[in-house]
mmCIF file with all atom_site columns, C-alpha atoms in Angstrom:
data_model
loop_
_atom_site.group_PDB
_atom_site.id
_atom_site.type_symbol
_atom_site.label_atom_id
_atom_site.label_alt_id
_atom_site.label_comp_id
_atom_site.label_asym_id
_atom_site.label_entity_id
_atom_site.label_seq_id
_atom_site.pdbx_PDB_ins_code
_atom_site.Cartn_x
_atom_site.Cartn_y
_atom_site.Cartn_z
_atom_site.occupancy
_atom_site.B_iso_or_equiv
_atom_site.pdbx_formal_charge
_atom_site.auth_seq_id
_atom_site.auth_comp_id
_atom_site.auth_asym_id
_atom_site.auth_atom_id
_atom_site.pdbx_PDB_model_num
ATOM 1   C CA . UNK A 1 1   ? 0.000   0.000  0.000   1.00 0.00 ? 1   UNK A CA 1
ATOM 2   C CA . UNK A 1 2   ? 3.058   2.187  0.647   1.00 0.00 ? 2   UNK A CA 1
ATOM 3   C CA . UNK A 1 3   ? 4.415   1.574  -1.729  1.00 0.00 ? 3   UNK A CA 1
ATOM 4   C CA . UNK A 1 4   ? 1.922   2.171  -4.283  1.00 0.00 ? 4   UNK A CA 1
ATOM 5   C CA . UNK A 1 5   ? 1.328   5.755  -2.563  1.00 0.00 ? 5   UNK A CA 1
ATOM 6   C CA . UNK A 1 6   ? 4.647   6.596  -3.170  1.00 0.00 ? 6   UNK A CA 1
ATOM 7   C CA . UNK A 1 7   ? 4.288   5.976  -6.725  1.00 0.00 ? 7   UNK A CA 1
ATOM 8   C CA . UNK A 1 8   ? 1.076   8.229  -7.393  1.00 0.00 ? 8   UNK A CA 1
ATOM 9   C CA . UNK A 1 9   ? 2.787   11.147 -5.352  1.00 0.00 ? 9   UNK A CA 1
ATOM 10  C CA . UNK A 1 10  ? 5.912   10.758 -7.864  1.00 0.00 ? 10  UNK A CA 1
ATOM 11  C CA . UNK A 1 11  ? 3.184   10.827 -10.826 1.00 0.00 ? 11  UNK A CA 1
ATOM 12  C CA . UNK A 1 12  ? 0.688   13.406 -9.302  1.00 0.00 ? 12  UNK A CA 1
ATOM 13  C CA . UNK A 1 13  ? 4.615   15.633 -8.916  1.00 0.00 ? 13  UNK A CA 1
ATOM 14  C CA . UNK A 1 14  ? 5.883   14.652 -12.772 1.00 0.00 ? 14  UNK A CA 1
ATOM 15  C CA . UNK A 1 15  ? 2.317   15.199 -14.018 1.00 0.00 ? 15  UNK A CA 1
ATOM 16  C CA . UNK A 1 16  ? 1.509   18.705 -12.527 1.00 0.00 ? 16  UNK A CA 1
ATOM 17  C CA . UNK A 1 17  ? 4.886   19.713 -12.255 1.00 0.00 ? 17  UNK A CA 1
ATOM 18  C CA . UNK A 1 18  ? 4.923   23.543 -11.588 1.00 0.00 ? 18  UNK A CA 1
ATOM 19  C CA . UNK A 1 19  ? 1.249   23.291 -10.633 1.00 0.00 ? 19  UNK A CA 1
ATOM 20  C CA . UNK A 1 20  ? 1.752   21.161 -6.814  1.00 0.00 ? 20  UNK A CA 1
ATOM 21  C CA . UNK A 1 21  ? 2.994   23.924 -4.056  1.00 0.00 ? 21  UNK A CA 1
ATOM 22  C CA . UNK A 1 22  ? 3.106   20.726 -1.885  1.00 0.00 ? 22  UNK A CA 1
ATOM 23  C CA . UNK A 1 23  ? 2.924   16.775 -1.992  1.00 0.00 ? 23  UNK A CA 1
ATOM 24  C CA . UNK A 1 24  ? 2.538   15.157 1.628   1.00 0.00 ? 24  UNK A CA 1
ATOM 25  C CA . UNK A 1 25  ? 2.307   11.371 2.468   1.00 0.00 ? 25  UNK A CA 1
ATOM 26  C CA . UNK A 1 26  ? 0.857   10.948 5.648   1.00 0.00 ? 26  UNK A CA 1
ATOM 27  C CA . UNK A 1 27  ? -0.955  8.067  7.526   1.00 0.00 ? 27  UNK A CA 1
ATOM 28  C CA . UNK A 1 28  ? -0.988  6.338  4.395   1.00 0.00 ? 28  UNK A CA 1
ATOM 29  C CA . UNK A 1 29  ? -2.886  9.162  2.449   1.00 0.00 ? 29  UNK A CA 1
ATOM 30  C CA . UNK A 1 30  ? -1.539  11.629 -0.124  1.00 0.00 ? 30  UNK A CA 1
ATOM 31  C CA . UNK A 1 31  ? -2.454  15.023 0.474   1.00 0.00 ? 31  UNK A CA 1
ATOM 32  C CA . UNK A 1 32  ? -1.534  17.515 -2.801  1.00 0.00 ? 32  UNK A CA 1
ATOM 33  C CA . UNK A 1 33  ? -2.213  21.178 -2.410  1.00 0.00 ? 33  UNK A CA 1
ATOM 34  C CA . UNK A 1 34  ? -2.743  23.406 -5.455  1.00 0.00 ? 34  UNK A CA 1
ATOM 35  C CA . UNK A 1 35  ? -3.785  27.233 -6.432  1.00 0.00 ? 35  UNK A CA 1
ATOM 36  C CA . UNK A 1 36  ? -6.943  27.383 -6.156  1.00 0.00 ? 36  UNK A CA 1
ATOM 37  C CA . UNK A 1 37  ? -7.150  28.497 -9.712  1.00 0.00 ? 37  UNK A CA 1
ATOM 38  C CA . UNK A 1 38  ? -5.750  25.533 -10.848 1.00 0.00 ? 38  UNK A CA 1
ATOM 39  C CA . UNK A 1 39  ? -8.110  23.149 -9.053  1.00 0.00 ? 39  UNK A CA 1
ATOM 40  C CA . UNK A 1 40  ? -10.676 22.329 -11.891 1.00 0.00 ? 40  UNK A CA 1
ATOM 41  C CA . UNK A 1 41  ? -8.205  21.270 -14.147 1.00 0.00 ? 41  UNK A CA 1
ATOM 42  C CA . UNK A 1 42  ? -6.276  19.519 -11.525 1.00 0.00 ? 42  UNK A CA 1
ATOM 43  C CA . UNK A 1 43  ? -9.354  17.185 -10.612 1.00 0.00 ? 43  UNK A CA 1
ATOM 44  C CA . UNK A 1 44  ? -10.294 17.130 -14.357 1.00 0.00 ? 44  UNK A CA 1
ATOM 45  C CA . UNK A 1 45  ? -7.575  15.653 -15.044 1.00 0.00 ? 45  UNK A CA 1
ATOM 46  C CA . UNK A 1 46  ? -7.405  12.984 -11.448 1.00 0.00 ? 46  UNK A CA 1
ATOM 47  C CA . UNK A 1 47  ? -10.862 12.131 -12.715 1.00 0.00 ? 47  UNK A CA 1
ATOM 48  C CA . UNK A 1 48  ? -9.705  10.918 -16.701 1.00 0.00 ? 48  UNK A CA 1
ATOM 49  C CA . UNK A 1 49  ? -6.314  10.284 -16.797 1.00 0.00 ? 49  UNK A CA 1
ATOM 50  C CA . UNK A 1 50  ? -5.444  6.404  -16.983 1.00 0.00 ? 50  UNK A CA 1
ATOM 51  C CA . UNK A 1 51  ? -2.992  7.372  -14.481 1.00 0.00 ? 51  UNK A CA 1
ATOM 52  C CA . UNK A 1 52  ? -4.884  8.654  -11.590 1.00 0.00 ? 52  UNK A CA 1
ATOM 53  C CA . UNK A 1 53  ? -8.986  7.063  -12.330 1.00 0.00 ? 53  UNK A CA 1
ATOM 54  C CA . UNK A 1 54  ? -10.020 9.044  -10.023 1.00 0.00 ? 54  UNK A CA 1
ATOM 55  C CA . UNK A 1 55  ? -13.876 8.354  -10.489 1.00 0.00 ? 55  UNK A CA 1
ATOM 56  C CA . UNK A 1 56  ? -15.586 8.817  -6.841  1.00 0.00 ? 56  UNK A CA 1
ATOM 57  C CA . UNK A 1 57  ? -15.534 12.275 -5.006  1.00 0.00 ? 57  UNK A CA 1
ATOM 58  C CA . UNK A 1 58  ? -16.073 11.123 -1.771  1.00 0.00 ? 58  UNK A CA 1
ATOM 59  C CA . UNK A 1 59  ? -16.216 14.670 0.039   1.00 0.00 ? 59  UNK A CA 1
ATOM 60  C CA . UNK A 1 60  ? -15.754 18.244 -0.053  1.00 0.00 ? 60  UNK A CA 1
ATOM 61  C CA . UNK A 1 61  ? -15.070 20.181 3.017   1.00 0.00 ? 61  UNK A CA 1
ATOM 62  C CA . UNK A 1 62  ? -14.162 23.705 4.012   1.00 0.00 ? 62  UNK A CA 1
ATOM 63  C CA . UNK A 1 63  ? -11.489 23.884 7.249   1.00 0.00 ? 63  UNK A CA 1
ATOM 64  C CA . UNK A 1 64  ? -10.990 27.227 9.233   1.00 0.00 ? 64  UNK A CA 1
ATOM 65  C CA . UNK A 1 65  ? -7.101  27.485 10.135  1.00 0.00 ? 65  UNK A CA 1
ATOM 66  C CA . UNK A 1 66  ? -7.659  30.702 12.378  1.00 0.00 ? 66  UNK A CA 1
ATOM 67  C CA . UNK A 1 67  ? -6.858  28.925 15.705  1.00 0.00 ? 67  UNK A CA 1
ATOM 68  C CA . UNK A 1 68  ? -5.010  25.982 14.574  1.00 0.00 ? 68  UNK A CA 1
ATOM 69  C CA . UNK A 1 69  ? -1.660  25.554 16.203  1.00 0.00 ? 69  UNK A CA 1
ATOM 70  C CA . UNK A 1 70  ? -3.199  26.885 18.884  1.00 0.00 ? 70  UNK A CA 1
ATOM 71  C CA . UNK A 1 71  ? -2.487  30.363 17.032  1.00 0.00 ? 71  UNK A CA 1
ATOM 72  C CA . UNK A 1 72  ? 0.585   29.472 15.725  1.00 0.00 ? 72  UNK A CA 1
ATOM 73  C CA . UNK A 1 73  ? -0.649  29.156 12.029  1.00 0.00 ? 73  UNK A CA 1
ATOM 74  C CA . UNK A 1 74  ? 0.437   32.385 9.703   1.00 0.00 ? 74  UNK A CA 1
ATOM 75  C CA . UNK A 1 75  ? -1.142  31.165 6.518   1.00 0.00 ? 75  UNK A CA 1
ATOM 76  C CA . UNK A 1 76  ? -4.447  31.629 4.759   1.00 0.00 ? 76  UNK A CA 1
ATOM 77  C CA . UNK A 1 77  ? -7.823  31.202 7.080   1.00 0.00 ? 77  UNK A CA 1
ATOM 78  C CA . UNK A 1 78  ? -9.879  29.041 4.574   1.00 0.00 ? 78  UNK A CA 1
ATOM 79  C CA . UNK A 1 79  ? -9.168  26.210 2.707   1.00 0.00 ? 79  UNK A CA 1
ATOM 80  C CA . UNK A 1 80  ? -11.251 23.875 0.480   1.00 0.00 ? 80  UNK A CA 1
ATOM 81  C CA . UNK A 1 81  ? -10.485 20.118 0.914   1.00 0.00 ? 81  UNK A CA 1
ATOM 82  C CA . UNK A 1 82  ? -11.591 17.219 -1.975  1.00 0.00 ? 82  UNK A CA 1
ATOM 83  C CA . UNK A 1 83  ? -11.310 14.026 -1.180  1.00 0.00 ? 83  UNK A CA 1
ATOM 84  C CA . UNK A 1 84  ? -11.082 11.532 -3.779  1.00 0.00 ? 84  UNK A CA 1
ATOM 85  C CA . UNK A 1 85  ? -11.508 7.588  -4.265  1.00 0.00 ? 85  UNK A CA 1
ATOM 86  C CA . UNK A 1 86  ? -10.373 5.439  -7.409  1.00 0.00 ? 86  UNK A CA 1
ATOM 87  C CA . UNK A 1 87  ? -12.172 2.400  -7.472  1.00 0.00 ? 87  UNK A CA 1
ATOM 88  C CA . UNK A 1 88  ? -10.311 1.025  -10.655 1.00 0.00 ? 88  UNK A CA 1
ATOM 89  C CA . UNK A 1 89  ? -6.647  1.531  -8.524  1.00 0.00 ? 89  UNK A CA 1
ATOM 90  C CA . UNK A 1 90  ? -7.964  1.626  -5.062  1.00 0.00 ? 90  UNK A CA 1
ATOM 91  C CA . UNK A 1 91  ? -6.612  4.772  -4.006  1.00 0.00 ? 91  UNK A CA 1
ATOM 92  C CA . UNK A 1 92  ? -7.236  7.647  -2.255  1.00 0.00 ? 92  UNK A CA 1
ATOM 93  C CA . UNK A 1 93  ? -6.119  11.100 -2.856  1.00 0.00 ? 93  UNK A CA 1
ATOM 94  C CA . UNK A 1 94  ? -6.825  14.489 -0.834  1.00 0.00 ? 94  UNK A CA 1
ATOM 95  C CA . UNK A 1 95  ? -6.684  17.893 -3.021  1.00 0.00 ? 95  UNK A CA 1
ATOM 96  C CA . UNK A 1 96  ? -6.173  21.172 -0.729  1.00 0.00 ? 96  UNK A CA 1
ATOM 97  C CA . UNK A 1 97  ? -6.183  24.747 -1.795  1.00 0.00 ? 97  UNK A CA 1
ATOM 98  C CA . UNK A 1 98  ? -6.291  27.697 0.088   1.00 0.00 ? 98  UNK A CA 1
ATOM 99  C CA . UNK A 1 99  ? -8.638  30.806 -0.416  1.00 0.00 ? 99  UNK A CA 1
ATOM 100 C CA . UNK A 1 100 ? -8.373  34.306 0.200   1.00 0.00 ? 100 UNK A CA 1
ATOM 101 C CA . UNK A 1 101 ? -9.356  35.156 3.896   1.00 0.00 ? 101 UNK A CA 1
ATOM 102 C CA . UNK A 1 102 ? -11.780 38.268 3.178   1.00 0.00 ? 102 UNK A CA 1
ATOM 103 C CA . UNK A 1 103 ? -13.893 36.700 0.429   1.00 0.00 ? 103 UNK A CA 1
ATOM 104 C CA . UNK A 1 104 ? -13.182 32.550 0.220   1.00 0.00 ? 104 UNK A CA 1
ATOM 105 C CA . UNK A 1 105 ? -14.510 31.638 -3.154  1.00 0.00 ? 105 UNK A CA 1
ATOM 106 C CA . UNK A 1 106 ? -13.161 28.833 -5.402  1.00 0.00 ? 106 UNK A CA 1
ATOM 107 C CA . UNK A 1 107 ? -14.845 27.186 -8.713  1.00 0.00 ? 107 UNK A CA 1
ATOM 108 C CA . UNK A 1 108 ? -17.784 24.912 -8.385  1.00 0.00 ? 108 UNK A CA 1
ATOM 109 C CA . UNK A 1 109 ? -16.588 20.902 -9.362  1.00 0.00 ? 109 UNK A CA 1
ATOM 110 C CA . UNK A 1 110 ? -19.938 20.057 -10.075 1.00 0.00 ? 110 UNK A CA 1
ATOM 111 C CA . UNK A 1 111 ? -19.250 19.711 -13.851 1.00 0.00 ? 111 UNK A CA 1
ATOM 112 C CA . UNK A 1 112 ? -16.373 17.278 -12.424 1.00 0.00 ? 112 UNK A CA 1
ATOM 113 C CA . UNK A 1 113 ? -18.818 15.524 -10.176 1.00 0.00 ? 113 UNK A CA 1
ATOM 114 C CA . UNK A 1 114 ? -22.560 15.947 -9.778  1.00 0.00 ? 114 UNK A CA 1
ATOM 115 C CA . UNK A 1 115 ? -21.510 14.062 -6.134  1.00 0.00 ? 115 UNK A CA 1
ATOM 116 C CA . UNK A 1 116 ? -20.136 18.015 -5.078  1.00 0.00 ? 116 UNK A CA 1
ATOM 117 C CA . UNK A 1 117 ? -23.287 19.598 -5.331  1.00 0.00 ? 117 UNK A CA 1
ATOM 118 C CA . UNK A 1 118 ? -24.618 19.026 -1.544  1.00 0.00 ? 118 UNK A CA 1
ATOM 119 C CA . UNK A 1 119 ? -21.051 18.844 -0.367  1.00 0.00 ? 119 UNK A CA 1
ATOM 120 C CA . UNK A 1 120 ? -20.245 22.617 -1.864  1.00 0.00 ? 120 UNK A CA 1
ATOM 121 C CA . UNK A 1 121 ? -23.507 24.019 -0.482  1.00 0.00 ? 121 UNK A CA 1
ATOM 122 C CA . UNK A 1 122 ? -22.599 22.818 3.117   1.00 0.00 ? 122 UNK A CA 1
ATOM 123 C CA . UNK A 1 123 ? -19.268 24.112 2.883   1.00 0.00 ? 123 UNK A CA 1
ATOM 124 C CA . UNK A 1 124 ? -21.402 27.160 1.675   1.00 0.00 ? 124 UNK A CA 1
ATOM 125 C CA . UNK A 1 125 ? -23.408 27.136 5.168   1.00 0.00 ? 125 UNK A CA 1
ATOM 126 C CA . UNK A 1 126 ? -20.933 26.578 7.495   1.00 0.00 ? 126 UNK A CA 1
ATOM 127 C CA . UNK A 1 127 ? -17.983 28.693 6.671   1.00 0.00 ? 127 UNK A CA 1
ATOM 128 C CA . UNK A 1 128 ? -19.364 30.956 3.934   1.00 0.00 ? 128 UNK A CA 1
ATOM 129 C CA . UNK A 1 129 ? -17.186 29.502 1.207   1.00 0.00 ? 129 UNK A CA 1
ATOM 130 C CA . UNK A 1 130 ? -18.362 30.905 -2.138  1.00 0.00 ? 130 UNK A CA 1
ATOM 131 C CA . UNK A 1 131 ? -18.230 28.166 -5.487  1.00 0.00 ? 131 UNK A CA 1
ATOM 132 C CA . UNK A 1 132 ? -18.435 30.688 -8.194  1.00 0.00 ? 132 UNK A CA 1
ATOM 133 C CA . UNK A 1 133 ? -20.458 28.599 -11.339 1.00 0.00 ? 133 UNK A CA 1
ATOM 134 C CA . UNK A 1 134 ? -22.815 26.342 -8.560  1.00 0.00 ? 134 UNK A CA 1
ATOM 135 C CA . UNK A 1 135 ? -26.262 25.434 -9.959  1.00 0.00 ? 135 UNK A CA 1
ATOM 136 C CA . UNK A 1 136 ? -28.303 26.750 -6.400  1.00 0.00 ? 136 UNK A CA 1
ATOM 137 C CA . UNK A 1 137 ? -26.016 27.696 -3.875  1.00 0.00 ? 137 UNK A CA 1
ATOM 138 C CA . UNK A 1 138 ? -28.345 27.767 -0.611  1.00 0.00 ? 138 UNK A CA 1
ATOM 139 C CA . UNK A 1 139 ? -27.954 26.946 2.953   1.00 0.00 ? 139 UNK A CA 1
ATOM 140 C CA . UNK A 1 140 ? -28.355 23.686 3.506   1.00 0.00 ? 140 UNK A CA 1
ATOM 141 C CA . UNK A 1 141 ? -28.367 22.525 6.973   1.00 0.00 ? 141 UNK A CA 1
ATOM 142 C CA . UNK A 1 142 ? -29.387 26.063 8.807   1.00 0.00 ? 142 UNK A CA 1
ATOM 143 C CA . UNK A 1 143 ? -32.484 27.970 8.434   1.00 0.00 ? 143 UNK A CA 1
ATOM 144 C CA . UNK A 1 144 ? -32.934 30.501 5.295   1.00 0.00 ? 144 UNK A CA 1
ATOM 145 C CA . UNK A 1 145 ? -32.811 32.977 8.309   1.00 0.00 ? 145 UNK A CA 1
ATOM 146 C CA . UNK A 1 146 ? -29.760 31.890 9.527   1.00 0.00 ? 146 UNK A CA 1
ATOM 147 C CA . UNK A 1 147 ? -26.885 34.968 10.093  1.00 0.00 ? 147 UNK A CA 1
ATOM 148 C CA . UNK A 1 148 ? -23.215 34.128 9.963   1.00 0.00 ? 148 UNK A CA 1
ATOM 149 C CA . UNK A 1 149 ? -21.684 30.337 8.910   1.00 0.00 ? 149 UNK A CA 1
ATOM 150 C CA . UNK A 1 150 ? -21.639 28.421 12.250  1.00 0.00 ? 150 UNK A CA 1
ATOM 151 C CA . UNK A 1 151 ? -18.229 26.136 11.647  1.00 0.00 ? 151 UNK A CA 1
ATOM 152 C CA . UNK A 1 152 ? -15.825 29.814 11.507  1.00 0.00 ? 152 UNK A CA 1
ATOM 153 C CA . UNK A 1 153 ? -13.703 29.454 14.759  1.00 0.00 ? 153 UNK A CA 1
ATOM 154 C CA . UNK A 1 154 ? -15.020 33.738 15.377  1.00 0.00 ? 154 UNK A CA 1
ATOM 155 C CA . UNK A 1 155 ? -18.751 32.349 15.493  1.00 0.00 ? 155 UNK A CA 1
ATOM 156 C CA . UNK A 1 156 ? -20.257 32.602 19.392  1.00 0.00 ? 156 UNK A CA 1
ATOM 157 C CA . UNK A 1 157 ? -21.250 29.586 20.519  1.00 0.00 ? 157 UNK A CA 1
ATOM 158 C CA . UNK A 1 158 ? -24.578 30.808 21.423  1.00 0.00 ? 158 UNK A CA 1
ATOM 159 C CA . UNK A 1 159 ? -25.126 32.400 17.795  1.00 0.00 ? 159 UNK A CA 1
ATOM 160 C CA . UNK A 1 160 ? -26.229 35.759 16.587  1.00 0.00 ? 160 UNK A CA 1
ATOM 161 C CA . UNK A 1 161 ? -29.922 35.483 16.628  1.00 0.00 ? 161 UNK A CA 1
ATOM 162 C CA . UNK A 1 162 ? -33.007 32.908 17.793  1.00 0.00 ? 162 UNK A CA 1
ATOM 163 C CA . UNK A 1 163 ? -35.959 32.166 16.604  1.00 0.00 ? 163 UNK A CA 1
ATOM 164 C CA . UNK A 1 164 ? -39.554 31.063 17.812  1.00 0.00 ? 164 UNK A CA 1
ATOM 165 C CA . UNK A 1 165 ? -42.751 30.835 16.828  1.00 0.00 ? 165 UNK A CA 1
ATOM 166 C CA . UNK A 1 166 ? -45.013 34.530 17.919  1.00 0.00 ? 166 UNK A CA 1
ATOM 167 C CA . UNK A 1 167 ? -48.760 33.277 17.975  1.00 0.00 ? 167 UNK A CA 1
ATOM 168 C CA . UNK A 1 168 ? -50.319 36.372 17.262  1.00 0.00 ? 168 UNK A CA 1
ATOM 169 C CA . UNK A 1 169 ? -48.060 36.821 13.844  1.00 0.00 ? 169 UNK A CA 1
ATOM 170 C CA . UNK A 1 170 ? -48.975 33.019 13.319  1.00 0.00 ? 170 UNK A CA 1
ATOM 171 C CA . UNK A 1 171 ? -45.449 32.599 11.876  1.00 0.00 ? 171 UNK A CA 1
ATOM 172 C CA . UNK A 1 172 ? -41.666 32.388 13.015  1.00 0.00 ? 172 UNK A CA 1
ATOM 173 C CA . UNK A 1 173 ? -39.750 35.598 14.287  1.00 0.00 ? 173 UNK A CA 1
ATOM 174 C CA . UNK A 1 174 ? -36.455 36.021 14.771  1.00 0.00 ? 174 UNK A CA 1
ATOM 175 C CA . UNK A 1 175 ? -35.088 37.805 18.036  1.00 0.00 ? 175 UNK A CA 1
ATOM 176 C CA . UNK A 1 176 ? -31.421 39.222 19.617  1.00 0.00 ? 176 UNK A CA 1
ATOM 177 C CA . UNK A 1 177 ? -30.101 36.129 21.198  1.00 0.00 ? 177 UNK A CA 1
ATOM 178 C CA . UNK A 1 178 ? -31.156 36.730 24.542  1.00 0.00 ? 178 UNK A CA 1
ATOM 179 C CA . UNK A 1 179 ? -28.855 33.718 26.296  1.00 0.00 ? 179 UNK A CA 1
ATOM 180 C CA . UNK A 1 180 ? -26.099 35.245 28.287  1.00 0.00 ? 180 UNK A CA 1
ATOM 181 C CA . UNK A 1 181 ? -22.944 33.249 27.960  1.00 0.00 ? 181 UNK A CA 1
ATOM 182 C CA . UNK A 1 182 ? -22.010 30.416 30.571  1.00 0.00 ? 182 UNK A CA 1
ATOM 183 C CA . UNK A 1 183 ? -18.725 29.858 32.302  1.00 0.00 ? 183 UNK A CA 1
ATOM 184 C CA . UNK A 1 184 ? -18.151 26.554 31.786  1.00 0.00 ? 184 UNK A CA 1
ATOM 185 C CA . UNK A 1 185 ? -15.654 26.373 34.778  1.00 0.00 ? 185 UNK A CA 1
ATOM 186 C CA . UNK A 1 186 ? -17.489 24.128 37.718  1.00 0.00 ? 186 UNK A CA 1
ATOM 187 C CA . UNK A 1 187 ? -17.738 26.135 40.975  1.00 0.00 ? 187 UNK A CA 1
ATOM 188 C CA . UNK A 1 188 ? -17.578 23.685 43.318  1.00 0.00 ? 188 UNK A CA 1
ATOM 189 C CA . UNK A 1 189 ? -15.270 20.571 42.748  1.00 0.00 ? 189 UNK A CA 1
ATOM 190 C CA . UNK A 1 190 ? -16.629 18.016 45.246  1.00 0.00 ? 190 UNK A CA 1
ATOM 191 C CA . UNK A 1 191 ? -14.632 15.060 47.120  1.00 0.00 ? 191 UNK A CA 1
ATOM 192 C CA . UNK A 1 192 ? -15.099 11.417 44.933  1.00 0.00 ? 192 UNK A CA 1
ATOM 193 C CA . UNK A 1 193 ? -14.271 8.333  47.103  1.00 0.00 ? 193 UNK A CA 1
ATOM 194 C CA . UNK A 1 194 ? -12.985 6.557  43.577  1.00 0.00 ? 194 UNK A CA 1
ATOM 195 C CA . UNK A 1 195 ? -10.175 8.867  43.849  1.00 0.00 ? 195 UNK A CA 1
ATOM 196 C CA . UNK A 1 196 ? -9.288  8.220  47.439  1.00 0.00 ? 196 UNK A CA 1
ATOM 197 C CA . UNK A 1 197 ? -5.806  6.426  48.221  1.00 0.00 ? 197 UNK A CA 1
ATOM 198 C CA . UNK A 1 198 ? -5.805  4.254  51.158  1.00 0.00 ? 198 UNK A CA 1
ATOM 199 C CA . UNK A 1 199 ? -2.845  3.605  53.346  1.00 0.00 ? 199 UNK A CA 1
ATOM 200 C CA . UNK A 1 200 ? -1.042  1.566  51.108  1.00 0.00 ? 200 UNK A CA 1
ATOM 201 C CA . UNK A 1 201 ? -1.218  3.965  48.322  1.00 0.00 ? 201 UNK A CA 1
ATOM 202 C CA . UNK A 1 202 ? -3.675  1.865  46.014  1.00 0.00 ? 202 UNK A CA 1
ATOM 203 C CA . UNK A 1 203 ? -6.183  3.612  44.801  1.00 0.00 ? 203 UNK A CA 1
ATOM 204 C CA . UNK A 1 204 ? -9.836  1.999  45.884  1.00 0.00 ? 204 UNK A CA 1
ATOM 205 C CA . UNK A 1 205 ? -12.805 1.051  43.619  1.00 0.00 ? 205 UNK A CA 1
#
């Protein structure tokens, strides 16, 4: 399996030479990052060449680097991630590029695979990536209400806004979130006998 990893991430390197800002091998699993520019042709060309067979997208996800590295990270804030199976070769293959931070958009690989179409309108939802050329880019998992894109690190936990149902407008209204935000930090820790040491320093229960 190594082996045969090794050899699509020396192909994936000759093939798109000039194209690949980085090749990784991790876990088992090549991960290639592109421009984002360059990512329909890129997975145009996974998806046909006799090479690469690349038939099955099995995901598309948006990640949020703001925090990662526990603020360590200097690069771009959004990324798009595709995630791709061959069943001919049985391989797997990740695609990463990174968008700009102020307006995330990349092209829509719908064309490349109907399969994107719900996966690019969650990424949509939840961080507010943008797939320019998407056939009905809508939220899909919050309401058509919904303000902000819930999986950004900045988003408060308790939102922006909630909603209920006002029966004397017989329809849904939406309200300043009115929750004031919890510590989370328990204010009294009590004494728990399964944690007690007895004289010979075993712990009992």
């Amino acid at each position: 399996m190594t082996e045969s990893v090794q050899t699509l991430a020396t192909r994936v390197q000759e093939r798109f030479a000039g194209t690949v800002e980085r090749c990784a091998l991790a876990l088992g699993e090549l991960t290639v990052q592109v421009p984002r520019a360059a990512v329909p042709d890129v997975c145009l060309a996974l998806r046909d060449e006799p090479d690469f067979r690349f038939e099955l997208l099995i995901d598309v996800c948006g990640v949020d680097y703001q925090t990662y590295g526990e603020g360590a990270w200097t690069g771009p804030r959004f990324a798009v991630v595709y995630h791709l199976l061959s069943l001919t070769l049985n391989r797997r293959i990740r695609v990463r590029a990174f968008l700009d931070d102020q307006y995330p958009r990349i092209a829509s690989v719908v064309p490349i695979w109907q399969a994107a179409n719900w996966f690019e309108r969650e990424a949509f939802d939840l961080f507010g990536i943008l797939f320019d050329g998407h056939p009905d880019l809508r939220r899909l998992l919050t309401d058509y209400g919904f303000i902000g894109h819930p999986f950004r690190k900045d988003f408060p936990l308790w939102g922006n806004v909630q909603m209920r149902y006002d029966p004397e407008k017989q329809r849904v209204v939406y309200e300043p979130v009115t929750i004031e935000p919890r510590i989370t930090v328990p204010r009294v820790i009590r004494q728990d006998s399964r944690y007690l040491v007895d004289q010979k320093g075993a712990a009992r229960g």
